[in-house]
Amino acid sequence: MRAILIESQGAAAQVVEASEEALLDGAVQLDVLYSSYNYKDGLAVAGAGGIVRAWPLVLGIDVVGRVTASADPAWSEGDLVVLNGDGLGEGRHGGFATRARVRPDALVRVPASLSPLQAAAIGTAGFTAMIAVLKLADAGVQPGDGEILVTGAAGGVGSVAVSLLAGRGYRVVASSGRMLEEGDYLRALGASRVIDRAELSATGGKPLQSTRWAGAVDVVGSTTLANVLAQTQYGGTVIACGLAQGADLPVTVLPFILRDVTLGGANSVDAPLALRERAWEALGAELNLTQLDAMTTTIGLAEALPFAAEILAGRVRGRTVVDVNA
Ligand SMILES: NC(=O)c1ccc[n+]([C@@H]2O[C@H](COP(=O)([O-])OP(=O)(O)OC[C@H]3O[C@@H](n4cnc5c(N)ncnc54)[C@H](OP(=O)(O)O)[C@@H]3O)[C@@H](O)[C@H]2O)c1
């Protein structure tokens, strides 16, 4: 098999030929068709601390593949499957490889409406966006309640969240640091307005500000999330998905105790199987595939090494698929 591997702690990620038998274990064996590139993959490829926790390790937090053999009776040769997170590319061998062996606990069938490439384009980012949208809806946020904010909108999670929310009839405001370059792109995904992320990122914002949002999907964290919470209307819900600006959250309790704001989270890595199946079923039914295709770029396995610098610098639009056989 061919794979992007980190041999030992501190070693650089590289493309290698490896012995599948010697390296991999897991009840379900796959021919990998595609993986995808997420912010976390950029961190892992670049050797940032805190992501990879076992060595040697095949990177790639997503895998889409065809089952070639399974010790688990739930899966048969030929099944098309998708696995997001579940420790792939962190503590278990991941999807930047031509072969994978995975545990069945978090494995989901690719919905019939999606091609393997589209399932990979959705990947962890799109799966996380869907979880966030489901959580907003479950919290009672309705399309008529007011504007829904999506931060980091031109990135992977943000792009899919804008598309999904607009598809459900919400009035979506996209916040981006690339308003000029990506404004048309975000409006084409369904954003009714695009705002400059500088409006939201200032430090020292008041704990309660004029209300603007009925809900929000935030991938940015830090002072941005603090300001978003301070601007959320009575009874609104904000789902925190990421930390592109920072992991800190300088807030007071005032938005919670005076405006009944709810702050929820989305975790794609440890999502239980029932939530995975619900999210993938909804993605298969709802996601606008013309928009998905338009936001997708495909790269080969070797290109995944230099690509880390691009995603970490915030220069990537939408979703990037890794064609592991190219
Ligand atoms: N909870 C989970 O399970 C889960 C799953 C997937 C991702 N995540 C997290 O969600 C975040 C986004 O992931 P992604 O895959 O969508 O990454 P991505 O494609 O790189 O998108 C991140 C976007 O955030 C914005 N951004 C970057 N740096 C920023 C800064 N300093 N301040 C404000 N905005 C900034 C940029 O959008 P604009 O150019 O439009 O401003 C960028 O495109 C990451 O922190 C990732 O770790 C979490």
Coordinates of C-alpha atoms and ligand atoms in Angstrom, one line a residue, residues 38-40 124-125 128 152-158 175-178 197 219-220 224 240-245 266-269 311 314 316 318-319, ligand 1:
N38 CA -9.4 19.0 7.1
Y39 CA -7.8 21.7 9.2
K40 CA -6.7 18.9 11.6
T124 CA -15.4 15.5 8.6
A125 CA -16.0 19.2 7.8
T128 CA -19.6 18.4 11.5
G152 CA -15.2 30.9 9.1
A153 CA -17.7 30.7 6.3
A154 CA -15.4 30.2 3.3
G155 CA -13.7 27.2 5.0
G156 CA -14.8 23.6 4.9
V157 CA -17.2 23.5 7.9
G158 CA -18.4 27.0 7.2
S175 CA -18.7 35.9 8.3
S176 CA -15.4 35.8 6.4
G177 CA -12.0 37.3 6.4
R178 CA -12.1 37.0 2.6
R197 CA -15.0 38.8 10.3
V219 CA -15.7 27.5 13.8
V220 CA -13.6 30.3 15.2
T224 CA -15.3 35.9 18.0
A240 CA -19.2 25.8 18.8
C241 CA -17.4 23.6 16.3
G242 CA -13.9 24.9 16.1
L243 CA -11.0 27.1 17.2
A244 CA -9.6 28.7 14.1
Q245 CA -8.9 31.9 16.0
A266 CA -20.3 19.5 18.0
N267 CA -17.8 16.7 18.1
S268 CA -17.3 14.7 15.0
V269 CA -14.6 12.4 16.4
I311 CA -5.1 25.1 4.9
G314 CA -6.6 29.9 5.7
V316 CA -8.4 27.1 1.1
G318 CA -14.6 24.9 0.6
R319 CA -13.6 21.3 0.6
Ligands
LIG1 N1 -15.7 19.8 16.4 C1 -15.3 19.0 15.4 O1 -15.5 17.8 15.4 C2 -14.6 19.6 14.2 C3 -14.7 19.0 13.0 C4 -14.1 19.7 11.9 C5 -13.4 20.9 12.1 N2 -13.3 21.4 13.4 C6 -12.6 22.6 13.6 O2 -13.3 23.7 12.9 C7 -12.4 24.6 12.5 C8 -12.6 24.8 10.9 O3 -12.3 23.6 10.3 P1 -12.3 23.5 8.7 O4 -11.9 22.1 8.3 O5 -13.5 24.1 8.2 O6 -11.0 24.4 8.4 P2 -10.8 25.4 7.1 O7 -11.3 24.8 5.9 O8 -9.3 25.8 7.2 O9 -11.7 26.7 7.5 C9 -11.4 27.5 8.6 C10 -11.9 28.9 8.3 O10 -11.8 29.7 9.5 C11 -11.5 31.0 9.2 N3 -10.3 31.5 10.0 C12 -9.0 31.0 9.8 N4 -8.2 31.6 10.7 C13 -9.0 32.5 11.4 C14 -8.7 33.5 12.4 N5 -7.5 33.6 12.9 N6 -9.7 34.2 12.9 C15 -11.0 34.1 12.4 N7 -11.3 33.2 11.4 C16 -10.3 32.4 10.9 C17 -11.3 31.1 7.7 O11 -12.5 31.4 7.1 P3 -12.7 32.8 6.3 O12 -11.5 33.0 5.4 O13 -14.0 32.7 5.6 O14 -12.7 33.9 7.4 C18 -11.0 29.6 7.3 O15 -11.3 29.3 6.0 C19 -11.0 24.2 12.9 O16 -10.7 24.8 14.1 C20 -11.2 22.7 13.1 O17 -10.3 22.2 13.9 C21 -13.9 20.8 14.4

